[in-house]
Short mmCIF file of C-alpha atoms in Angstrom, two decimals:
data_model
loop_
_atom_site.label_atom_id
_atom_site.label_comp_id
_atom_site.label_asym_id
_atom_site.label_seq_id
_atom_site.Cartn_x
_atom_site.Cartn_y
_atom_site.Cartn_z
CA MET A 1 -69.41 -50.54 18.48
CA SER A 2 -69.23 -50.03 21.96
CA TYR A 3 -66.22 -47.49 22.73
CA PRO A 4 -65.19 -48.37 26.45
CA SER A 5 -63.13 -45.96 28.07
CA ILE A 6 -59.79 -47.09 30.52
CA PHE A 7 -61.64 -45.28 33.46
CA ASN A 8 -65.11 -46.34 33.47
CA ASP A 9 -64.97 -49.80 31.68
CA VAL A 10 -61.36 -51.68 32.66
CA LEU A 11 -59.82 -49.73 35.75
CA GLY A 12 -61.89 -49.54 38.37
CA PRO A 13 -64.62 -48.60 39.95
CA VAL A 14 -63.01 -47.81 43.20
CA MET A 15 -64.93 -50.22 45.59
CA ARG A 16 -65.43 -52.34 48.06
CA GLY A 17 -66.77 -56.10 48.26
CA PRO A 18 -66.12 -58.94 46.67
CA SER A 19 -67.39 -58.54 43.02
CA SER A 20 -67.63 -55.65 40.45
CA SER A 21 -70.34 -57.20 39.09
CA HIS A 22 -72.54 -57.94 42.00
CA CYS A 23 -70.93 -55.28 44.42
CA ALA A 24 -70.46 -52.33 42.37
CA ALA A 25 -72.78 -52.77 39.14
CA SER A 26 -75.92 -53.20 41.49
CA LEU A 27 -75.04 -49.87 43.53
CA ARG A 28 -75.37 -47.89 40.50
CA ILE A 29 -78.00 -49.57 39.62
CA GLY A 30 -79.34 -48.85 42.78
CA ARG A 31 -77.96 -44.79 42.48
CA ILE A 32 -80.24 -44.30 39.61
CA CYS A 33 -83.28 -46.01 40.92
CA ARG A 34 -82.92 -43.74 43.87
CA ASP A 35 -82.25 -40.57 41.08
CA LEU A 36 -85.45 -42.43 39.29
CA MET A 37 -87.68 -41.90 43.19
CA GLY A 38 -86.35 -38.24 43.52
CA GLY A 39 -84.55 -39.83 46.66
CA GLN A 40 -88.31 -40.76 48.18
CA ILE A 41 -88.98 -44.89 48.27
CA GLU A 42 -91.19 -46.97 50.49
CA GLU A 43 -91.14 -50.02 49.15
CA VAL A 44 -89.32 -52.10 46.18
CA LEU A 45 -89.62 -55.40 44.70
CA VAL A 46 -86.21 -56.86 43.42
CA GLU A 47 -86.60 -59.78 40.93
CA TYR A 48 -84.24 -61.98 39.96
CA ASP A 49 -84.65 -64.97 37.19
CA PRO A 50 -84.09 -68.65 39.02
CA ASN A 51 -81.58 -68.90 35.33
CA GLY A 52 -79.45 -66.18 36.73
CA SER A 53 -76.15 -66.46 38.13
CA LEU A 54 -78.38 -63.69 40.90
CA ALA A 55 -80.73 -65.89 41.65
CA THR A 56 -77.55 -68.13 43.92
CA THR A 57 -75.51 -65.65 44.91
CA HIS A 58 -77.31 -62.29 45.34
CA LYS A 59 -76.68 -62.40 49.39
CA SER A 60 -73.44 -64.06 49.32
CA GLN A 61 -71.61 -62.24 46.81
CA GLY A 62 -72.91 -58.50 47.63
CA SER A 63 -75.64 -57.98 44.68
CA ASP A 64 -77.70 -56.87 47.98
CA MET A 65 -75.00 -54.93 49.80
CA GLY A 66 -74.69 -53.24 46.47
CA LEU A 67 -78.00 -52.33 45.42
CA PHE A 68 -79.06 -51.61 48.78
CA SER A 69 -76.97 -48.89 48.99
CA GLY A 70 -77.40 -47.72 45.81
CA LEU A 71 -81.13 -47.34 46.98
CA LEU A 72 -79.15 -45.18 49.88
CA GLY A 73 -77.28 -43.31 48.16
CA TRP A 74 -74.08 -44.45 48.91
CA GLU A 75 -70.74 -44.48 46.89
CA ALA A 76 -69.11 -47.66 46.27
CA ASP A 77 -66.30 -47.16 48.64
CA ASP A 78 -68.49 -46.00 50.98
CA GLU A 79 -67.56 -47.38 54.71
CA ARG A 80 -70.96 -47.61 55.87
CA LEU A 81 -71.26 -50.58 52.68
CA GLN A 82 -71.60 -54.01 55.69
CA HIS A 83 -73.96 -52.30 57.02
CA TYR A 84 -76.88 -51.83 54.54
CA GLN A 85 -79.18 -53.88 56.35
CA GLN A 86 -78.84 -51.02 59.61
CA GLY A 87 -79.15 -48.53 56.82
CA VAL A 88 -82.34 -50.24 54.63
CA LEU A 89 -84.35 -50.05 58.03
CA ASP A 90 -83.17 -46.51 59.74
CA ALA A 91 -84.64 -45.64 56.08
CA GLY A 92 -87.63 -47.03 56.12
CA ILE A 93 -87.95 -48.87 52.83
CA ASP A 94 -89.32 -52.11 52.56
CA ILE A 95 -87.63 -54.11 50.22
CA ASP A 96 -88.67 -57.57 48.94
CA ILE A 97 -86.55 -60.08 47.55
CA GLN A 98 -88.49 -62.51 44.54
CA ILE A 99 -86.86 -65.45 42.78
CA ARG A 100 -89.20 -66.03 39.62
CA GLU A 101 -89.50 -66.41 35.58
CA ILE A 102 -89.13 -63.13 34.65
CA GLY A 103 -87.65 -63.89 30.65
CA ALA A 104 -83.95 -62.21 31.38
CA THR A 105 -81.87 -63.07 28.84
CA HIS A 106 -78.64 -62.12 30.65
CA PRO A 107 -77.74 -63.93 33.66
CA ASN A 108 -76.98 -60.69 35.71
CA THR A 109 -80.88 -59.06 35.28
CA TYR A 110 -82.34 -56.95 37.83
CA GLN A 111 -86.07 -56.27 37.50
CA LEU A 112 -87.00 -53.51 39.96
CA THR A 113 -90.05 -52.26 41.35
CA LEU A 114 -90.54 -48.99 43.30
CA SER A 115 -92.59 -46.89 44.55
CA ASN A 116 -93.62 -44.52 47.38
CA SER A 117 -97.38 -43.25 47.88
CA GLU A 118 -96.93 -40.89 45.48
CA GLU A 119 -95.91 -43.16 42.48
CA THR A 120 -94.50 -46.43 41.31
CA HIS A 121 -91.55 -47.18 38.85
CA GLN A 122 -90.36 -49.96 37.21
CA LEU A 123 -86.68 -50.76 35.95
CA ILE A 124 -84.93 -53.28 34.61
CA ALA A 125 -81.21 -52.83 34.22
CA LEU A 126 -78.09 -55.73 33.69
CA SER A 127 -74.79 -56.02 35.04
CA ILE A 128 -72.48 -56.67 32.08
CA GLY A 129 -69.10 -56.84 33.94
CA GLY A 130 -66.43 -54.76 36.49
CA GLY A 131 -68.90 -52.50 37.60
CA MET A 132 -70.59 -51.72 34.63
CA ILE A 133 -74.31 -51.70 33.51
CA GLU A 134 -77.05 -51.18 30.90
CA VAL A 135 -81.04 -49.66 32.10
CA ILE A 136 -82.80 -51.32 29.32
CA GLU A 137 -85.98 -50.66 30.33
CA ILE A 138 -87.76 -48.12 32.07
CA ASP A 139 -91.56 -47.96 32.82
CA GLY A 140 -92.10 -50.40 30.30
CA ALA A 141 -89.72 -48.49 27.59
CA ALA A 142 -87.30 -50.05 25.93
CA VAL A 143 -83.90 -47.62 27.20
CA HIS A 144 -80.50 -48.15 26.49
CA MET A 145 -78.77 -46.39 29.39
CA ALA A 146 -75.15 -46.52 30.56
CA GLY A 147 -74.93 -44.10 33.33
CA ASP A 148 -72.12 -41.88 31.05
CA PHE A 149 -74.92 -38.87 30.74
CA TRP A 150 -77.17 -36.84 32.58
CA GLU A 151 -80.26 -37.48 32.06
CA THR A 152 -83.92 -36.07 32.36
CA LEU A 153 -87.34 -37.92 31.38
CA VAL A 154 -89.68 -35.48 31.01
CA TYR A 155 -93.14 -37.84 31.50
CA ALA A 156 -95.36 -35.95 28.92
CA LYS A 157 -97.80 -37.07 26.19
CA LYS A 158 -95.88 -36.88 22.24
CA GLY A 159 -96.38 -33.68 21.60
CA LYS A 160 -95.03 -31.93 18.09
CA GLU A 161 -94.38 -28.69 19.48
CA LEU A 162 -93.03 -29.71 23.19
CA GLU A 163 -90.50 -32.11 21.29
CA THR A 164 -89.60 -29.28 18.87
CA PHE A 165 -89.12 -27.10 21.78
CA LEU A 166 -86.89 -29.78 23.93
CA ALA A 167 -84.80 -30.54 20.90
CA SER A 168 -83.75 -26.55 20.62
CA LEU A 169 -82.54 -26.50 23.95
CA SER A 170 -78.40 -26.13 23.21
CA ALA A 171 -77.54 -27.64 26.59
CA VAL A 172 -79.24 -31.18 25.07
CA ASP A 173 -77.02 -33.46 23.49
CA ASP A 174 -79.95 -35.25 22.05
CA ILE A 175 -83.21 -36.56 22.96
CA LEU A 176 -85.46 -39.52 22.58
CA PHE A 177 -89.47 -40.15 23.34
CA CYS A 178 -90.11 -43.83 25.02
CA GLU A 179 -93.32 -45.11 25.23
CA GLY A 180 -93.82 -47.57 27.33
CA ASP A 181 -96.81 -47.98 30.34
CA GLN A 182 -95.55 -43.78 31.03
CA HIS A 183 -94.30 -42.04 27.82
CA PHE A 184 -91.62 -39.56 28.99
CA PHE A 185 -89.20 -37.80 26.25
CA ARG A 186 -85.54 -38.82 27.63
CA LEU A 187 -82.70 -35.46 27.15
CA LYS A 188 -79.49 -36.50 27.61
CA SER A 189 -76.41 -34.00 28.00
CA GLN A 190 -73.09 -33.53 28.86
CA THR A 191 -73.52 -31.32 32.57
CA ALA A 192 -76.78 -31.15 34.56
CA LEU A 193 -79.76 -28.92 33.13
CA ALA A 194 -79.85 -25.68 34.54
CA PRO A 195 -82.93 -25.45 37.25
CA VAL A 196 -84.01 -22.60 35.33
CA LEU A 197 -84.46 -24.43 32.11
CA LEU A 198 -85.78 -26.81 34.14
CA GLU A 199 -89.19 -24.82 35.54
CA GLU A 200 -89.40 -23.48 32.27
CA ILE A 201 -89.52 -27.49 30.72
CA ALA A 202 -92.23 -28.00 33.88
CA GLN A 203 -94.45 -25.19 32.60
CA TRP A 204 -95.60 -26.82 29.58
CA PRO A 205 -99.46 -28.01 30.07
CA GLN A 206 -98.95 -31.85 29.48
CA VAL A 207 -95.60 -32.13 31.13
CA GLU A 208 -96.98 -34.85 34.10
CA ALA A 209 -93.36 -35.07 36.12
CA ILE A 210 -89.39 -34.57 35.36
CA LYS A 211 -86.53 -36.99 36.71
CA HIS A 212 -82.74 -35.84 36.86
CA ILE A 213 -80.77 -39.21 36.78
CA ALA A 214 -77.40 -38.41 37.74
CA PRO A 215 -74.15 -40.25 35.85
CA VAL A 216 -72.50 -42.85 37.80
CA LEU A 217 -69.68 -43.35 35.49
CA PRO A 218 -66.24 -41.58 35.78
CA ILE A 219 -65.68 -40.39 32.25
CA LEU A 220 -69.23 -39.36 29.96
CA SER A 221 -70.17 -40.21 26.69
CA ARG A 222 -71.19 -37.76 23.69
CA LYS A 223 -72.83 -37.02 21.25
CA ASP A 224 -70.93 -38.20 17.54
CA LEU A 225 -68.49 -39.78 19.99
CA ALA A 226 -65.37 -41.09 18.44
CA VAL A 227 -61.83 -43.06 18.68
CA PRO A 228 -58.59 -43.53 16.69
CA PHE A 229 -59.12 -47.05 17.10
CA ILE A 230 -60.85 -49.68 18.69
CA SER A 231 -59.13 -53.07 18.16
CA CYS A 232 -54.86 -53.71 17.76
CA ALA A 233 -54.76 -54.27 14.01
CA GLU A 234 -56.88 -50.17 13.94
CA MET A 235 -53.95 -49.36 16.13
CA LEU A 236 -51.46 -50.73 14.52
CA ALA A 237 -52.18 -49.00 11.65
CA TYR A 238 -52.39 -45.71 13.40
CA ASN A 239 -48.86 -45.92 14.66
CA GLU A 240 -47.41 -47.01 11.93
CA SER A 241 -45.81 -43.06 11.61
CA ARG A 242 -46.17 -42.22 14.68
CA GLN A 243 -43.91 -45.00 16.67
CA LEU A 244 -45.33 -44.93 19.71
CA LYS A 245 -45.08 -47.16 23.14
CA LEU A 246 -48.12 -49.33 24.44
CA TRP A 247 -49.10 -46.24 27.37
CA GLN A 248 -48.33 -43.60 24.57
CA LEU A 249 -51.27 -45.07 22.51
CA ALA A 250 -53.73 -45.49 25.33
CA LEU A 251 -52.77 -41.65 26.68
CA ALA A 252 -54.11 -41.07 22.54
CA TYR A 253 -56.92 -42.95 23.03
CA GLU A 254 -58.03 -42.13 26.11
CA SER A 255 -57.94 -38.75 26.05
CA GLU A 256 -60.09 -38.94 22.56
CA ARG A 257 -62.39 -41.61 24.44
CA GLY A 258 -63.09 -39.14 27.44
CA ASN A 259 -62.33 -35.83 25.98
CA ILE A 260 -60.12 -34.89 28.57
CA SER A 261 -56.16 -33.80 28.14
CA GLU A 262 -53.29 -36.33 27.85
CA GLU A 263 -52.30 -34.90 31.41
CA GLU A 264 -55.48 -35.19 33.04
CA VAL A 265 -55.52 -39.60 31.68
CA TRP A 266 -52.34 -38.96 32.91
CA GLU A 267 -53.39 -38.18 36.58
CA LYS A 268 -56.48 -40.20 37.17
CA MET A 269 -53.78 -43.78 36.08
CA THR A 270 -51.41 -41.50 38.59
CA GLU A 271 -54.44 -41.78 41.50
CA LEU A 272 -55.44 -45.48 40.82
CA VAL A 273 -52.20 -47.20 41.22
CA GLY A 274 -51.70 -44.84 44.19
CA ILE A 275 -55.26 -46.72 45.53
CA MET A 276 -53.96 -50.12 44.18
CA ARG A 277 -50.38 -49.55 45.97
CA THR A 278 -51.96 -48.71 49.01
CA SER A 279 -54.25 -51.34 49.34
CA ILE A 280 -51.45 -53.55 49.08
CA GLU A 281 -49.81 -52.31 51.60
CA TYR A 282 -52.65 -52.09 53.66
CA GLY A 283 -53.53 -56.14 53.41
CA LEU A 284 -49.64 -57.01 54.64
CA LEU A 285 -50.83 -55.88 57.15
CA GLY A 286 -52.96 -58.23 57.75
CA THR A 287 -57.13 -58.26 57.45
CA GLN A 288 -59.65 -59.30 59.62
CA TYR A 289 -63.04 -60.04 58.57
CA LYS A 290 -65.86 -61.94 60.26
CA ASP A 291 -67.79 -63.00 56.70
CA ARG A 292 -64.89 -64.97 55.07
CA ILE A 293 -63.51 -68.12 54.19
CA LEU A 294 -59.67 -67.74 54.42
CA GLY A 295 -57.73 -65.64 56.48
CA PRO A 296 -54.70 -63.84 55.65
CA GLN A 297 -52.50 -66.00 53.83
CA SER A 298 -49.92 -63.20 52.38
CA LEU A 299 -48.17 -62.89 56.23
CA GLY A 300 -47.28 -66.37 56.25
CA PHE A 301 -46.06 -65.90 52.26
CA GLN A 302 -44.08 -62.74 53.69
CA GLU A 303 -42.58 -64.20 56.62
CA LYS A 304 -41.05 -67.58 54.74
CA MET A 305 -39.89 -65.12 52.02
CA THR A 306 -38.18 -62.64 54.80
CA ASP A 307 -36.87 -66.11 55.67
CA ASN A 308 -35.70 -67.47 52.78
CA GLY A 309 -37.63 -70.82 52.29
CA LEU A 310 -39.40 -70.56 49.74
CA ILE A 311 -37.73 -71.63 46.51
CA ARG A 312 -36.00 -68.58 45.58
CA ASN A 313 -37.03 -66.34 42.30
CA GLN A 314 -37.74 -62.33 43.97
CA VAL A 315 -39.98 -61.46 41.34
CA LEU A 316 -42.28 -64.03 40.42
CA ASN A 317 -42.32 -64.56 44.37
CA GLN A 318 -42.96 -60.45 45.18
CA ILE A 319 -45.78 -60.51 42.46
CA ILE A 320 -47.67 -63.94 44.05
CA LEU A 321 -47.06 -61.88 47.97
CA TYR A 322 -48.94 -58.89 46.39
CA VAL A 323 -51.51 -61.01 44.50
CA SER A 324 -52.51 -62.13 47.56
CA ALA A 325 -52.40 -59.00 49.75
CA MET A 326 -54.74 -57.16 47.40
CA MET A 327 -57.13 -60.03 47.50
CA GLU A 328 -57.25 -60.37 51.02
CA VAL A 329 -58.10 -56.60 50.82
CA LYS A 330 -61.12 -57.00 49.05
CA SER A 331 -62.23 -60.41 50.62
CA ALA A 332 -62.11 -58.35 53.95
CA MET A 333 -64.36 -54.81 52.53
CA GLY A 334 -61.49 -53.06 51.97
CA VAL A 335 -61.25 -50.40 49.43
CA ILE A 336 -59.76 -51.88 45.82
CA VAL A 337 -59.73 -50.81 42.37
CA ALA A 338 -61.54 -53.40 40.42
CA ALA A 339 -58.77 -54.22 37.67
CA PRO A 340 -60.43 -55.11 35.74
CA THR A 341 -62.90 -56.48 38.05
CA ALA A 342 -63.00 -57.30 41.66
CA GLY A 343 -62.88 -61.14 41.94
CA ALA A 344 -60.08 -60.27 39.47
CA CYS A 345 -58.47 -56.91 41.27
CA GLY A 346 -55.26 -58.89 42.68
CA ALA A 347 -53.56 -60.27 39.18
CA LEU A 348 -53.07 -57.29 37.73
CA PRO A 349 -51.80 -54.55 40.31
CA GLY A 350 -49.89 -57.47 41.88
CA ALA A 351 -48.19 -58.01 38.69
CA ILE A 352 -47.37 -54.62 37.64
CA LEU A 353 -46.27 -53.25 41.01
CA GLY A 354 -44.63 -56.29 42.38
CA ALA A 355 -42.43 -56.88 39.52
CA ALA A 356 -41.67 -53.15 39.63
CA SER A 357 -40.67 -53.02 43.38
CA ALA A 358 -38.64 -56.48 42.95
CA MET A 359 -37.36 -54.58 39.48
CA ASN A 360 -36.98 -51.03 41.81
CA LEU A 361 -38.20 -48.90 39.17
CA SER A 362 -40.01 -46.03 39.25
CA GLU A 363 -43.56 -45.27 40.03
CA GLU A 364 -43.49 -43.72 36.63
CA ALA A 365 -42.74 -46.62 35.25
CA SER A 366 -45.44 -48.48 37.04
CA ILE A 367 -48.19 -46.09 35.58
CA LYS A 368 -46.64 -46.26 32.39
CA ALA A 369 -47.49 -50.03 32.33
CA MET A 370 -50.52 -49.64 34.21
CA LEU A 371 -51.71 -47.96 30.94
CA ALA A 372 -50.21 -49.84 28.64
CA ALA A 373 -52.48 -53.34 29.86
CA GLY A 374 -55.82 -50.53 29.82
CA MET A 375 -55.07 -50.14 26.34
CA ILE A 376 -55.06 -54.28 26.61
CA GLY A 377 -58.28 -54.19 28.55
CA VAL A 378 -60.04 -52.02 26.05
CA PHE A 379 -60.33 -54.25 23.26
CA ILE A 380 -61.49 -56.67 25.44
CA SER A 381 -64.03 -54.85 26.28
CA ALA A 382 -64.90 -54.02 23.44
CA HIS A 383 -64.95 -57.48 21.49
CA ALA A 384 -65.54 -60.09 24.60
CA THR A 385 -66.46 -59.16 28.15
CA PHE A 386 -65.26 -59.13 31.41
CA ALA A 387 -68.26 -60.92 33.38
CA ALA A 388 -67.79 -64.41 34.71
CA GLU A 389 -71.29 -64.59 34.26
CA VAL A 390 -71.20 -63.86 30.79
CA GLY A 391 -67.33 -65.82 29.90
CA GLY A 392 -66.55 -67.91 33.08
CA CYS A 393 -62.86 -66.69 34.96
CA GLN A 394 -61.11 -66.49 31.58
CA ALA A 395 -63.10 -62.83 31.50
CA GLU A 396 -61.89 -62.12 34.93
CA THR A 397 -58.63 -63.56 35.94
CA GLY A 398 -57.93 -64.30 32.32
CA SER A 399 -58.18 -61.05 30.97
CA GLY A 400 -55.96 -59.74 33.75
CA GLY A 401 -52.95 -61.86 33.04
CA GLY A 402 -53.37 -60.65 29.44
CA MET A 403 -53.57 -57.28 30.45
CA ALA A 404 -50.49 -57.59 32.83
CA ALA A 405 -48.35 -59.45 30.61
CA ALA A 406 -48.61 -56.46 28.04
CA GLY A 407 -47.48 -54.28 31.36
CA ILE A 408 -44.52 -56.04 32.20
CA VAL A 409 -43.21 -56.01 29.16
CA GLU A 410 -43.92 -52.54 28.97
CA LEU A 411 -41.79 -52.58 32.34
CA ALA A 412 -38.96 -54.09 31.25
CA GLY A 413 -38.42 -51.93 28.28
CA GLY A 414 -39.44 -53.76 25.70
CA SER A 415 -41.33 -53.41 22.35
CA LEU A 416 -45.20 -52.65 21.26
CA GLU A 417 -45.35 -55.84 19.22
CA GLN A 418 -43.54 -57.45 22.40
CA ALA A 419 -46.29 -56.37 24.64
CA LEU A 420 -49.20 -57.74 22.11
CA ALA A 421 -47.89 -60.95 21.64
CA ALA A 422 -47.65 -61.19 25.63
CA ALA A 423 -50.67 -60.13 25.85
CA SER A 424 -52.10 -62.38 22.96
CA MET A 425 -49.86 -66.04 24.71
CA ALA A 426 -50.86 -65.05 28.07
CA LEU A 427 -55.23 -65.17 27.35
CA GLN A 428 -54.08 -68.30 24.64
CA ASN A 429 -53.34 -69.87 28.20
CA SER A 430 -56.31 -68.96 30.18
CA LEU A 431 -59.24 -70.07 27.66
CA GLY A 432 -61.88 -72.30 28.77
CA VAL A 433 -61.15 -71.56 32.65
CA ILE A 434 -64.41 -71.66 34.60
CA CYS A 435 -65.84 -69.37 37.48
CA ASP A 436 -66.56 -72.20 40.31
CA PRO A 437 -66.27 -69.96 43.74
CA VAL A 438 -65.96 -72.28 46.88
CA ALA A 439 -69.34 -71.81 49.03
CA ASN A 440 -70.43 -69.05 46.86
CA ARG A 441 -67.52 -66.45 47.91
CA VAL A 442 -65.11 -64.51 46.14
CA GLU A 443 -62.02 -66.10 47.52
CA ALA A 444 -61.02 -69.54 46.26
CA PRO A 445 -59.85 -70.26 43.61
CA CYS A 446 -60.02 -67.03 43.42
CA LEU A 447 -56.86 -66.09 45.14
CA GLY A 448 -54.99 -68.93 43.46
CA ARG A 449 -56.65 -68.07 40.20
CA ASN A 450 -55.41 -64.25 40.43
CA VAL A 451 -51.90 -65.81 41.50
CA MET A 452 -51.74 -68.09 38.28
CA ALA A 453 -53.29 -64.99 36.03
CA ALA A 454 -49.84 -62.82 37.16
CA SER A 455 -47.75 -65.93 37.49
CA ASN A 456 -49.01 -66.73 33.29
CA ALA A 457 -48.31 -62.35 32.80
CA LEU A 458 -45.00 -62.70 34.32
CA SER A 459 -43.57 -66.30 32.08
CA CYS A 460 -45.75 -64.81 29.03
CA ALA A 461 -43.72 -62.13 29.17
CA ASN A 462 -40.48 -62.90 29.41
CA MET A 463 -41.26 -64.98 26.16
CA ALA A 464 -42.31 -62.19 24.55
CA LEU A 465 -39.03 -60.48 25.30
CA ALA A 466 -36.89 -63.67 24.53
CA ALA A 467 -38.35 -63.21 20.69
CA TYR A 468 -41.65 -66.36 21.48
CA ASP A 469 -43.75 -66.61 18.06
CA PRO A 470 -47.49 -65.91 19.77
CA LEU A 471 -49.04 -67.31 15.94
CA ILE A 472 -52.28 -66.02 16.91
CA PRO A 473 -52.98 -62.08 16.85
CA LEU A 474 -54.19 -60.58 19.80
CA ASP A 475 -57.86 -59.53 18.09
CA GLN A 476 -58.04 -63.27 17.02
CA VAL A 477 -57.22 -64.32 20.25
CA ILE A 478 -60.02 -61.89 22.04
CA ASP A 479 -62.76 -63.31 19.66
CA THR A 480 -61.81 -66.52 20.28
CA MET A 481 -61.95 -66.14 24.00
CA ASN A 482 -65.68 -63.84 23.79
CA GLU A 483 -67.04 -67.30 21.13
CA VAL A 484 -65.82 -70.04 23.77
CA GLY A 485 -67.57 -68.05 27.04
CA GLU A 486 -70.17 -68.23 24.46
CA ARG A 487 -70.08 -71.82 24.83
CA MET A 488 -69.18 -72.48 28.49
CA ALA A 489 -71.92 -74.30 30.23
CA HIS A 490 -73.90 -72.06 32.05
CA GLU A 491 -73.50 -73.93 35.36
CA LEU A 492 -69.47 -72.90 34.98
CA ARG A 493 -70.08 -69.59 34.80
CA CYS A 494 -70.79 -67.66 38.77
CA THR A 495 -74.11 -69.75 39.08
CA SER A 496 -72.05 -72.16 42.23
CA LEU A 497 -73.86 -74.70 40.60
CA GLY A 498 -70.70 -76.22 38.92
CA GLY A 499 -67.45 -76.90 39.47
CA LEU A 500 -65.30 -76.38 42.96
CA SER A 501 -68.82 -75.05 44.33
CA ILE A 502 -70.57 -78.32 44.60
CA THR A 503 -68.00 -80.25 46.28
CA PRO A 504 -68.46 -81.73 49.95
CA ALA A 505 -66.03 -79.39 51.10
CA SER A 506 -67.37 -76.45 49.31
CA LYS A 507 -71.19 -77.27 50.55
CA ALA A 508 -69.80 -78.10 54.18
CA ILE A 509 -68.80 -74.82 54.66
CA GLU A 510 -71.16 -72.79 52.84
CA ALA A 511 -73.52 -74.89 55.79
CA ARG A 512 -71.55 -73.74 58.13
CA LEU A 513 -71.68 -69.65 56.90
CA ALA A 514 -75.51 -70.20 56.60
CA ASP A 515 -75.55 -71.18 60.47
CA GLN A 516 -73.49 -68.27 61.02
CA GLU A 517 -74.90 -66.07 59.54
CA HIS A 518 -78.49 -67.37 60.96
CA LEU A 519 -77.07 -66.58 64.18
CA GLN A 520 -76.04 -63.37 63.64
CA GLU A 521 -79.15 -62.26 62.06
CA THR A 522 -80.84 -63.94 65.24
CA ALA A 523 -78.96 -61.75 67.55
CA ARG A 524 -79.18 -58.68 65.23
CA LYS A 525 -83.18 -59.20 65.66
CA PHE A 526 -83.37 -59.59 69.30
CA LYS A 527 -81.26 -56.53 69.53
CA ILE A 528 -83.49 -54.15 67.48
CA CYS A 529 -86.44 -55.67 69.19
#
């Protein structure tokens, strides 16, 4: 069973770029590759399977940008991300991207071969949604690495004495021996192993090399990790004698999951809400970016709101405005919080912060609402997915809308049962929504679907507050969403091979952008020469 963290799996990372599955996840994979090579990378072979999503989207949706930036050691919110190509040139890294059959069973599979004059390593990793990753193979050895531990790889032949010594180290949480083309002991720990300890390990004659891989997630895991509950049913049972609100249950869950205090959980959420608010404020000033297909739509909407040129609905219109501004910041390479993904970064913060603003509520109320939403996201992450490549847009904007519905109920002072009912109804209304980005860009229909998800959240929150019966418990709706995603056609899950992606208008926009990019690339090469 996976035990998601609100700050790993649900809200975050803080990032730039169009897609958390493509940009942030690939950057994390690149950071792990950099550590595996000790920072000395000269050549990289990147292989994508033609049957996966990356074959058609790796460049336009930011996988290349994220991966290469990670290889350079950059962070997901680094200002230099859009200049990654120049960064790779300056670093002298030769990169070859090939589309070929690699036997991938996951649509977001990265097969990377990295080398320098001294060594070569191969790594296979998956982007599993919302910026989360799983390294499944290193040097031919099967592993399960999520980036939530300090990892020390001790390359050596298996020996009982060495294994006994490594297992005796108090700083190590777990030790595994991984057999592949190259054999290594994998040491997992809560903190980086001390240099004196590494020197002691290196003294063993059978030790060939030691690699240090730093965690890429903000909340670390630990041996014998446990949580108070991992489903709505378990949460309700846990709460029978406590009578806590949903936001308080989120504090209790994340505190135990992350081994941090409830005060620290509150502080982390306060920081994220502050970043979300800053992003929206930035978007409302008007954003500019060359490589996008939509201009700043929110400016016209804001003007119409001011001039009373819209159908009056203060809360809904404020939500639409905030959703639009957030999406535009994302498309302009501004800093956002993936909530729960970058492609769905507008619905949740737009709905909660927009509603809170229209209702003149405090920042504290917004933080509580976001915590409540985060708890719903934990259940979705644990039992379904946030990855559109796996579950369609229902997994992204649908999930964001379900989370937002519970958050709005919290804003309105509703009960725990009403929050769960709102989330259930919102997710029911989102089943089967496909992912078909126009011109292979995460802008349209993504903007409209974020607005739809936020509007759905507001409607379902009011329905729940009015005691509408959702009929289907939230746990069962989440399971159903996962089943629907598995049955959805491959072409309709973020591959740009179906839906609006293949309309004549979309293809024409895509061709225009390709011509524009070719001209820019030619100019760049001429300048370099």
